[in-house]
């Protein structure tokens, strides 16, 4: 009778334990990422009153089973349903993250001890750290390698995603631009005084914006147009003084230099008229004193230096100059012929100035700094309407011009913050478009490189499904800030609960190596704006509650009946 009573007591205790687990599950039915638990029972122990005996062939008696009296029940195991995922709860908070898969977030309160959680309800604290909302533990991950700009998967550390460096994105000067669209020869704007207006917006090194204003005009020669830099203004429409020197490199009669992809006529040529020495703009000299004709190999060397395949292309370079008021004074000026014949600027300065060409001289050495009203000739094939080059017909290697802005000083500035801008015209055409030209300029090349930008303020943060964190800025740029690392375990059920939705590694779960893995390594992914809900199944819990209640009642009856038997035993003495 005493054994049955204590068996009943053991039964009460184990069913109470199960009820405790059920109560905890139901209490956490709305706890983020809570993993439900279940209890399994096992027999406590047995008292053997008679051991088992085997059959005896000699006596012919059969074997006898052991006689054992059970002494109750105990809690065999409390299992966590850690592999079962809870439903999704949409929060629309960009810092709420759900993990799909079997990985865990890595968090830490001190940077040393690592805890693990499925609770992805995060926020950014006052120091800019990504942290848990419930307890402030820092979310751990990998940092960006400054040398490569990529993630360096090393020992995890706290992700500080909003520091002073990340709040802004540095400005950049524009270095490339494209001109695209159609030049329709029937467009009356092309023959007007002001021509077809074309604007190019660009940035300097400090992120200030400017607009270069161009005029595109018809030359009355089929397939030939001029593009002229009219002015440069800042964002307040204040003009930037561009001086008297042309800002356009690759102007009419110019050529590309193989080394720099541009020839800047404003850089000049030094000419020693006495010794017939021509000093090239990009360096080096050429003695042409004995060159009677262009068959001399020295001329071929000079032509090759400027990107021409033969001397004939090079020596045909000319300036087509239009007089601003008197068309009868229009001239075609051959550059090489001028140097070859030993001319200087003497006696020609006045005439050239009237025609828009400036010639400056130094003592002893004549330095010709040529400007043709900043105008550049664009050539198109009249038969196909395709772009045919700059500086000469068929010069298809001349894809554009260069705005030499590096020396310009903006209003209010003390030094130049500009970069030269290479402007590509290859995408322009000369097609019929019902008398409307659509030619327009935009910063950046076809790959959107060299576009330039203003100073960018952080406008948002996004977390990709692989845990990479990107900041977006109002200047159109984005920056990788870090990556959320995750941990996986050989036996995730072996993790120990610590409260606050946290787990710690145990000897039966497997160790954490301090580095972690990408969430996508095991086929998982992260989703933002969503949290994982508790995986508690209320219907199952209430069913278990019923069976636990009945089990508890039954065990209590054992104690009651045992007590009645004891009472009868005591009454025997009466």
PDB file of C-alpha atoms in Angstrom, residues 3 46-53 63-70:
ATOM      1  CA  UNK A   3       4.351   1.635  -2.668  1.00  0.00           C
ATOM      2  CA  UNK A  46      11.242  -1.367 -10.179  1.00  0.00           C
ATOM      3  CA  UNK A  47      11.457  -3.548  -7.061  1.00  0.00           C
ATOM      4  CA  UNK A  48      12.238  -7.105  -8.089  1.00  0.00           C
ATOM      5  CA  UNK A  49      10.642  -9.568  -5.682  1.00  0.00           C
ATOM      6  CA  UNK A  50      11.675 -12.619  -7.658  1.00  0.00           C
ATOM      7  CA  UNK A  51      14.196 -12.880 -10.416  1.00  0.00           C
ATOM      8  CA  UNK A  52      13.389 -14.679 -13.629  1.00  0.00           C
ATOM      9  CA  UNK A  53      14.298 -18.366 -13.932  1.00  0.00           C
ATOM     10  CA  UNK A  63      10.813 -20.918 -16.861  1.00  0.00           C
ATOM     11  CA  UNK A  64       9.352 -18.252 -14.609  1.00  0.00           C
ATOM     12  CA  UNK A  65       9.320 -14.542 -15.388  1.00  0.00           C
ATOM     13  CA  UNK A  66      10.690 -12.026 -13.004  1.00  0.00           C
ATOM     14  CA  UNK A  67       8.329 -10.445 -10.519  1.00  0.00           C
ATOM     15  CA  UNK A  68       8.801  -6.676 -10.434  1.00  0.00           C
ATOM     16  CA  UNK A  69       6.742  -3.992  -8.802  1.00  0.00           C
ATOM     17  CA  UNK A  70       6.946  -0.533 -10.344  1.00  0.00           C
TER      18      UNK A  70
END
